């Protein structure tokens, strides 16, 4: 059981580092774009930033689920539960998002990883939600500066 806990924690840690790096990159990128636009933040530009941010974060979560699927697929006792990597990835997406259909499961003692993945997923999705909220606040502050300058 200790081995399962360590492996689960390492996968969680890797995904947290990935989320932190991706968040910092995206915040720096949006900040530089807003600085470039200075006092010319239009609703169309805000719309574009929000859509791209959402797509970026969705892609990031797909990568997180892929990391879990890849890790689960590497383990001999879990790989027997899935016919293809596509099945493992499907299981991972369903588990990461805490949807949990239950149509595919890990049958060995390694099923504890499912809980780790669900905790990881709900926390990272919450992190992305907070990031989007913060971004929206920043965009509206930028619009407020434009309105005051007019």
mmCIF file with all atom_site columns, C-alpha atoms in Angstrom:
data_model
loop_
_atom_site.group_PDB
_atom_site.id
_atom_site.type_symbol
_atom_site.label_atom_id
_atom_site.label_alt_id
_atom_site.label_comp_id
_atom_site.label_asym_id
_atom_site.label_entity_id
_atom_site.label_seq_id
_atom_site.pdbx_PDB_ins_code
_atom_site.Cartn_x
_atom_site.Cartn_y
_atom_site.Cartn_z
_atom_site.occupancy
_atom_site.B_iso_or_equiv
_atom_site.pdbx_formal_charge
_atom_site.auth_seq_id
_atom_site.auth_comp_id
_atom_site.auth_asym_id
_atom_site.auth_atom_id
_atom_site.pdbx_PDB_model_num
ATOM 1   C CA . UNK A 1 1   ? 0.000   0.000  0.000   1.00 0.00 ? 1   UNK A CA 1
ATOM 2   C CA . UNK A 1 2   ? 2.883   2.382  0.777   1.00 0.00 ? 2   UNK A CA 1
ATOM 3   C CA . UNK A 1 3   ? 4.142   2.015  -2.809  1.00 0.00 ? 3   UNK A CA 1
ATOM 4   C CA . UNK A 1 4   ? 0.687   2.980  -4.138  1.00 0.00 ? 4   UNK A CA 1
ATOM 5   C CA . UNK A 1 5   ? 0.576   6.071  -1.901  1.00 0.00 ? 5   UNK A CA 1
ATOM 6   C CA . UNK A 1 6   ? 4.035   7.193  -3.038  1.00 0.00 ? 6   UNK A CA 1
ATOM 7   C CA . UNK A 1 7   ? 3.263   6.706  -6.739  1.00 0.00 ? 7   UNK A CA 1
ATOM 8   C CA . UNK A 1 8   ? -0.101  8.468  -6.385  1.00 0.00 ? 8   UNK A CA 1
ATOM 9   C CA . UNK A 1 9   ? 1.515   11.367 -4.564  1.00 0.00 ? 9   UNK A CA 1
ATOM 10  C CA . UNK A 1 10  ? 4.249   11.673 -7.194  1.00 0.00 ? 10  UNK A CA 1
ATOM 11  C CA . UNK A 1 11  ? 1.699   11.853 -10.023 1.00 0.00 ? 11  UNK A CA 1
ATOM 12  C CA . UNK A 1 12  ? -0.284  14.461 -8.086  1.00 0.00 ? 12  UNK A CA 1
ATOM 13  C CA . UNK A 1 13  ? 2.901   16.456 -7.441  1.00 0.00 ? 13  UNK A CA 1
ATOM 14  C CA . UNK A 1 14  ? 3.892   16.335 -11.112 1.00 0.00 ? 14  UNK A CA 1
ATOM 15  C CA . UNK A 1 15  ? 0.462   17.632 -12.153 1.00 0.00 ? 15  UNK A CA 1
ATOM 16  C CA . UNK A 1 16  ? 0.571   20.404 -9.535  1.00 0.00 ? 16  UNK A CA 1
ATOM 17  C CA . UNK A 1 17  ? 3.974   21.559 -10.835 1.00 0.00 ? 17  UNK A CA 1
ATOM 18  C CA . UNK A 1 18  ? 2.609   21.443 -14.379 1.00 0.00 ? 18  UNK A CA 1
ATOM 19  C CA . UNK A 1 19  ? -0.463  23.469 -13.346 1.00 0.00 ? 19  UNK A CA 1
ATOM 20  C CA . UNK A 1 20  ? 1.682   26.054 -11.529 1.00 0.00 ? 20  UNK A CA 1
ATOM 21  C CA . UNK A 1 21  ? 4.033   26.488 -14.486 1.00 0.00 ? 21  UNK A CA 1
ATOM 22  C CA . UNK A 1 22  ? 1.163   26.699 -16.977 1.00 0.00 ? 22  UNK A CA 1
ATOM 23  C CA . UNK A 1 23  ? -0.721  29.187 -14.788 1.00 0.00 ? 23  UNK A CA 1
ATOM 24  C CA . UNK A 1 24  ? 2.308   31.429 -14.393 1.00 0.00 ? 24  UNK A CA 1
ATOM 25  C CA . UNK A 1 25  ? 2.988   31.292 -18.125 1.00 0.00 ? 25  UNK A CA 1
ATOM 26  C CA . UNK A 1 26  ? -0.605  32.186 -19.005 1.00 0.00 ? 26  UNK A CA 1
ATOM 27  C CA . UNK A 1 27  ? -0.791  35.032 -16.481 1.00 0.00 ? 27  UNK A CA 1
ATOM 28  C CA . UNK A 1 28  ? 2.477   36.484 -17.793 1.00 0.00 ? 28  UNK A CA 1
ATOM 29  C CA . UNK A 1 29  ? 1.226   36.123 -21.367 1.00 0.00 ? 29  UNK A CA 1
ATOM 30  C CA . UNK A 1 30  ? -2.113  37.843 -20.693 1.00 0.00 ? 30  UNK A CA 1
ATOM 31  C CA . UNK A 1 31  ? -0.402  40.564 -18.656 1.00 0.00 ? 31  UNK A CA 1
ATOM 32  C CA . UNK A 1 32  ? 1.985   41.338 -21.527 1.00 0.00 ? 32  UNK A CA 1
ATOM 33  C CA . UNK A 1 33  ? -0.915  41.419 -24.001 1.00 0.00 ? 33  UNK A CA 1
ATOM 34  C CA . UNK A 1 34  ? -2.872  43.792 -21.764 1.00 0.00 ? 34  UNK A CA 1
ATOM 35  C CA . UNK A 1 35  ? 0.220   46.002 -21.355 1.00 0.00 ? 35  UNK A CA 1
ATOM 36  C CA . UNK A 1 36  ? 0.656   46.039 -25.136 1.00 0.00 ? 36  UNK A CA 1
ATOM 37  C CA . UNK A 1 37  ? -2.939  47.168 -25.583 1.00 0.00 ? 37  UNK A CA 1
ATOM 38  C CA . UNK A 1 38  ? -2.479  49.708 -22.758 1.00 0.00 ? 38  UNK A CA 1
ATOM 39  C CA . UNK A 1 39  ? -5.721  51.691 -22.553 1.00 0.00 ? 39  UNK A CA 1
ATOM 40  C CA . UNK A 1 40  ? -7.310  50.084 -25.591 1.00 0.00 ? 40  UNK A CA 1
ATOM 41  C CA . UNK A 1 41  ? -8.965  46.962 -24.110 1.00 0.00 ? 41  UNK A CA 1
ATOM 42  C CA . UNK A 1 42  ? -12.124 46.437 -26.135 1.00 0.00 ? 42  UNK A CA 1
ATOM 43  C CA . UNK A 1 43  ? -14.937 43.986 -25.533 1.00 0.00 ? 43  UNK A CA 1
ATOM 44  C CA . UNK A 1 44  ? -13.826 41.998 -28.575 1.00 0.00 ? 44  UNK A CA 1
ATOM 45  C CA . UNK A 1 45  ? -10.288 41.727 -27.183 1.00 0.00 ? 45  UNK A CA 1
ATOM 46  C CA . UNK A 1 46  ? -11.671 40.675 -23.793 1.00 0.00 ? 46  UNK A CA 1
ATOM 47  C CA . UNK A 1 47  ? -13.819 38.063 -25.520 1.00 0.00 ? 47  UNK A CA 1
ATOM 48  C CA . UNK A 1 48  ? -10.787 36.707 -27.337 1.00 0.00 ? 48  UNK A CA 1
ATOM 49  C CA . UNK A 1 49  ? -8.687  36.490 -24.157 1.00 0.00 ? 49  UNK A CA 1
ATOM 50  C CA . UNK A 1 50  ? -11.465 34.699 -22.279 1.00 0.00 ? 50  UNK A CA 1
ATOM 51  C CA . UNK A 1 51  ? -12.075 32.157 -25.039 1.00 0.00 ? 51  UNK A CA 1
ATOM 52  C CA . UNK A 1 52  ? -8.351  31.457 -25.471 1.00 0.00 ? 52  UNK A CA 1
ATOM 53  C CA . UNK A 1 53  ? -7.906  31.174 -21.700 1.00 0.00 ? 53  UNK A CA 1
ATOM 54  C CA . UNK A 1 54  ? -10.732 28.663 -21.436 1.00 0.00 ? 54  UNK A CA 1
ATOM 55  C CA . UNK A 1 55  ? -9.349  26.585 -24.308 1.00 0.00 ? 55  UNK A CA 1
ATOM 56  C CA . UNK A 1 56  ? -5.821  26.732 -22.865 1.00 0.00 ? 56  UNK A CA 1
ATOM 57  C CA . UNK A 1 57  ? -6.997  25.526 -19.451 1.00 0.00 ? 57  UNK A CA 1
ATOM 58  C CA . UNK A 1 58  ? -9.156  22.795 -20.983 1.00 0.00 ? 58  UNK A CA 1
ATOM 59  C CA . UNK A 1 59  ? -6.150  21.554 -22.956 1.00 0.00 ? 59  UNK A CA 1
ATOM 60  C CA . UNK A 1 60  ? -4.081  21.678 -19.762 1.00 0.00 ? 60  UNK A CA 1
ATOM 61  C CA . UNK A 1 61  ? -6.592  19.426 -17.993 1.00 0.00 ? 61  UNK A CA 1
ATOM 62  C CA . UNK A 1 62  ? -6.548  17.004 -20.904 1.00 0.00 ? 62  UNK A CA 1
ATOM 63  C CA . UNK A 1 63  ? -2.763  16.837 -20.449 1.00 0.00 ? 63  UNK A CA 1
ATOM 64  C CA . UNK A 1 64  ? -3.259  16.160 -16.719 1.00 0.00 ? 64  UNK A CA 1
ATOM 65  C CA . UNK A 1 65  ? -5.621  13.285 -17.510 1.00 0.00 ? 65  UNK A CA 1
ATOM 66  C CA . UNK A 1 66  ? -3.144  12.018 -20.096 1.00 0.00 ? 66  UNK A CA 1
ATOM 67  C CA . UNK A 1 67  ? -0.395  11.979 -17.434 1.00 0.00 ? 67  UNK A CA 1
ATOM 68  C CA . UNK A 1 68  ? -2.659  9.872  -15.212 1.00 0.00 ? 68  UNK A CA 1
ATOM 69  C CA . UNK A 1 69  ? -3.612  7.554  -18.079 1.00 0.00 ? 69  UNK A CA 1
ATOM 70  C CA . UNK A 1 70  ? 0.013   7.098  -19.099 1.00 0.00 ? 70  UNK A CA 1
ATOM 71  C CA . UNK A 1 71  ? 1.040   6.379  -15.500 1.00 0.00 ? 71  UNK A CA 1
ATOM 72  C CA . UNK A 1 72  ? -1.796  3.914  -14.953 1.00 0.00 ? 72  UNK A CA 1
ATOM 73  C CA . UNK A 1 73  ? -1.011  2.205  -18.244 1.00 0.00 ? 73  UNK A CA 1
ATOM 74  C CA . UNK A 1 74  ? 2.612   1.694  -17.171 1.00 0.00 ? 74  UNK A CA 1
ATOM 75  C CA . UNK A 1 75  ? 1.610   -0.292 -14.094 1.00 0.00 ? 75  UNK A CA 1
ATOM 76  C CA . UNK A 1 76  ? 1.340   -4.008 -14.931 1.00 0.00 ? 76  UNK A CA 1
ATOM 77  C CA . UNK A 1 77  ? -1.511  -4.665 -12.455 1.00 0.00 ? 77  UNK A CA 1
ATOM 78  C CA . UNK A 1 78  ? -3.654  -1.831 -13.820 1.00 0.00 ? 78  UNK A CA 1
ATOM 79  C CA . UNK A 1 79  ? -2.948  -2.149 -17.530 1.00 0.00 ? 79  UNK A CA 1
ATOM 80  C CA . UNK A 1 80  ? -4.821  -5.497 -17.616 1.00 0.00 ? 80  UNK A CA 1
ATOM 81  C CA . UNK A 1 81  ? -8.067  -3.659 -16.777 1.00 0.00 ? 81  UNK A CA 1
ATOM 82  C CA . UNK A 1 82  ? -8.043  -1.753 -20.074 1.00 0.00 ? 82  UNK A CA 1
ATOM 83  C CA . UNK A 1 83  ? -7.910  -3.131 -23.633 1.00 0.00 ? 83  UNK A CA 1
ATOM 84  C CA . UNK A 1 84  ? -6.319  -0.080 -25.252 1.00 0.00 ? 84  UNK A CA 1
ATOM 85  C CA . UNK A 1 85  ? -4.668  3.149  -24.224 1.00 0.00 ? 85  UNK A CA 1
ATOM 86  C CA . UNK A 1 86  ? -7.860  4.847  -25.434 1.00 0.00 ? 86  UNK A CA 1
ATOM 87  C CA . UNK A 1 87  ? -9.784  2.952  -22.742 1.00 0.00 ? 87  UNK A CA 1
ATOM 88  C CA . UNK A 1 88  ? -7.250  4.005  -20.118 1.00 0.00 ? 88  UNK A CA 1
ATOM 89  C CA . UNK A 1 89  ? -7.461  7.623  -21.262 1.00 0.00 ? 89  UNK A CA 1
ATOM 90  C CA . UNK A 1 90  ? -11.274 7.514  -21.201 1.00 0.00 ? 90  UNK A CA 1
ATOM 91  C CA . UNK A 1 91  ? -11.163 6.079  -17.664 1.00 0.00 ? 91  UNK A CA 1
ATOM 92  C CA . UNK A 1 92  ? -8.722  8.812  -16.687 1.00 0.00 ? 92  UNK A CA 1
ATOM 93  C CA . UNK A 1 93  ? -10.837 11.665 -18.084 1.00 0.00 ? 93  UNK A CA 1
ATOM 94  C CA . UNK A 1 94  ? -13.924 10.325 -16.314 1.00 0.00 ? 94  UNK A CA 1
ATOM 95  C CA . UNK A 1 95  ? -12.010 9.937  -13.047 1.00 0.00 ? 95  UNK A CA 1
ATOM 96  C CA . UNK A 1 96  ? -10.089 13.244 -13.271 1.00 0.00 ? 96  UNK A CA 1
ATOM 97  C CA . UNK A 1 97  ? -13.318 15.187 -13.750 1.00 0.00 ? 97  UNK A CA 1
ATOM 98  C CA . UNK A 1 98  ? -14.929 13.191 -10.904 1.00 0.00 ? 98  UNK A CA 1
ATOM 99  C CA . UNK A 1 99  ? -17.699 12.172 -13.291 1.00 0.00 ? 99  UNK A CA 1
ATOM 100 C CA . UNK A 1 100 ? -17.095 8.542  -12.358 1.00 0.00 ? 100 UNK A CA 1
ATOM 101 C CA . UNK A 1 101 ? -19.381 6.555  -14.661 1.00 0.00 ? 101 UNK A CA 1
ATOM 102 C CA . UNK A 1 102 ? -18.027 3.317  -13.211 1.00 0.00 ? 102 UNK A CA 1
ATOM 103 C CA . UNK A 1 103 ? -18.165 1.490  -16.538 1.00 0.00 ? 103 UNK A CA 1
ATOM 104 C CA . UNK A 1 104 ? -14.386 0.992  -16.321 1.00 0.00 ? 104 UNK A CA 1
ATOM 105 C CA . UNK A 1 105 ? -12.523 0.487  -13.079 1.00 0.00 ? 105 UNK A CA 1
ATOM 106 C CA . UNK A 1 106 ? -9.215  -0.718 -11.726 1.00 0.00 ? 106 UNK A CA 1
ATOM 107 C CA . UNK A 1 107 ? -9.751  -4.147 -10.219 1.00 0.00 ? 107 UNK A CA 1
ATOM 108 C CA . UNK A 1 108 ? -6.503  -4.541 -8.223  1.00 0.00 ? 108 UNK A CA 1
ATOM 109 C CA . UNK A 1 109 ? -5.350  -2.902 -5.004  1.00 0.00 ? 109 UNK A CA 1
ATOM 110 C CA . UNK A 1 110 ? -4.109  -0.076 -7.245  1.00 0.00 ? 110 UNK A CA 1
ATOM 111 C CA . UNK A 1 111 ? -7.706  1.207  -7.449  1.00 0.00 ? 111 UNK A CA 1
ATOM 112 C CA . UNK A 1 112 ? -6.670  3.639  -4.716  1.00 0.00 ? 112 UNK A CA 1
ATOM 113 C CA . UNK A 1 113 ? -5.095  5.677  -7.529  1.00 0.00 ? 113 UNK A CA 1
ATOM 114 C CA . UNK A 1 114 ? -8.637  6.501  -8.667  1.00 0.00 ? 114 UNK A CA 1
ATOM 115 C CA . UNK A 1 115 ? -9.162  8.505  -5.501  1.00 0.00 ? 115 UNK A CA 1
ATOM 116 C CA . UNK A 1 116 ? -5.839  10.268 -5.933  1.00 0.00 ? 116 UNK A CA 1
ATOM 117 C CA . UNK A 1 117 ? -6.763  11.187 -9.497  1.00 0.00 ? 117 UNK A CA 1
ATOM 118 C CA . UNK A 1 118 ? -10.199 12.461 -8.475  1.00 0.00 ? 118 UNK A CA 1
ATOM 119 C CA . UNK A 1 119 ? -8.723  14.620 -5.689  1.00 0.00 ? 119 UNK A CA 1
ATOM 120 C CA . UNK A 1 120 ? -6.080  15.895 -8.095  1.00 0.00 ? 120 UNK A CA 1
ATOM 121 C CA . UNK A 1 121 ? -8.672  16.667 -10.752 1.00 0.00 ? 121 UNK A CA 1
ATOM 122 C CA . UNK A 1 122 ? -11.121 18.517 -8.528  1.00 0.00 ? 122 UNK A CA 1
ATOM 123 C CA . UNK A 1 123 ? -8.323  20.615 -7.006  1.00 0.00 ? 123 UNK A CA 1
ATOM 124 C CA . UNK A 1 124 ? -6.730  21.503 -10.354 1.00 0.00 ? 124 UNK A CA 1
ATOM 125 C CA . UNK A 1 125 ? -10.072 22.295 -11.976 1.00 0.00 ? 125 UNK A CA 1
ATOM 126 C CA . UNK A 1 126 ? -10.845 24.509 -8.966  1.00 0.00 ? 126 UNK A CA 1
ATOM 127 C CA . UNK A 1 127 ? -7.460  26.195 -9.444  1.00 0.00 ? 127 UNK A CA 1
ATOM 128 C CA . UNK A 1 128 ? -8.325  26.883 -13.095 1.00 0.00 ? 128 UNK A CA 1
ATOM 129 C CA . UNK A 1 129 ? -11.722 28.236 -12.088 1.00 0.00 ? 129 UNK A CA 1
ATOM 130 C CA . UNK A 1 130 ? -10.041 30.639 -9.668  1.00 0.00 ? 130 UNK A CA 1
ATOM 131 C CA . UNK A 1 131 ? -7.577  31.632 -12.392 1.00 0.00 ? 131 UNK A CA 1
ATOM 132 C CA . UNK A 1 132 ? -10.418 32.389 -14.810 1.00 0.00 ? 132 UNK A CA 1
ATOM 133 C CA . UNK A 1 133 ? -12.237 34.419 -12.150 1.00 0.00 ? 133 UNK A CA 1
ATOM 134 C CA . UNK A 1 134 ? -9.091  36.417 -11.435 1.00 0.00 ? 134 UNK A CA 1
ATOM 135 C CA . UNK A 1 135 ? -8.550  36.976 -15.157 1.00 0.00 ? 135 UNK A CA 1
ATOM 136 C CA . UNK A 1 136 ? -12.119 38.224 -15.601 1.00 0.00 ? 136 UNK A CA 1
ATOM 137 C CA . UNK A 1 137 ? -11.655 40.632 -12.687 1.00 0.00 ? 137 UNK A CA 1
ATOM 138 C CA . UNK A 1 138 ? -8.429  41.929 -14.218 1.00 0.00 ? 138 UNK A CA 1
ATOM 139 C CA . UNK A 1 139 ? -10.080 42.423 -17.605 1.00 0.00 ? 139 UNK A CA 1
ATOM 140 C CA . UNK A 1 140 ? -12.953 44.365 -16.113 1.00 0.00 ? 140 UNK A CA 1
ATOM 141 C CA . UNK A 1 141 ? -10.510 46.546 -14.166 1.00 0.00 ? 141 UNK A CA 1
ATOM 142 C CA . UNK A 1 142 ? -8.746  47.213 -17.483 1.00 0.00 ? 142 UNK A CA 1
ATOM 143 C CA . UNK A 1 143 ? -12.056 48.228 -19.079 1.00 0.00 ? 143 UNK A CA 1
ATOM 144 C CA . UNK A 1 144 ? -12.729 50.490 -16.092 1.00 0.00 ? 144 UNK A CA 1
ATOM 145 C CA . UNK A 1 145 ? -9.384  52.262 -16.677 1.00 0.00 ? 145 UNK A CA 1
ATOM 146 C CA . UNK A 1 146 ? -10.320 52.780 -20.324 1.00 0.00 ? 146 UNK A CA 1
ATOM 147 C CA . UNK A 1 147 ? -13.702 54.229 -19.340 1.00 0.00 ? 147 UNK A CA 1
ATOM 148 C CA . UNK A 1 148 ? -12.065 56.592 -16.807 1.00 0.00 ? 148 UNK A CA 1
ATOM 149 C CA . UNK A 1 149 ? -9.491  57.738 -19.361 1.00 0.00 ? 149 UNK A CA 1
ATOM 150 C CA . UNK A 1 150 ? -12.218 58.641 -21.872 1.00 0.00 ? 150 UNK A CA 1
#
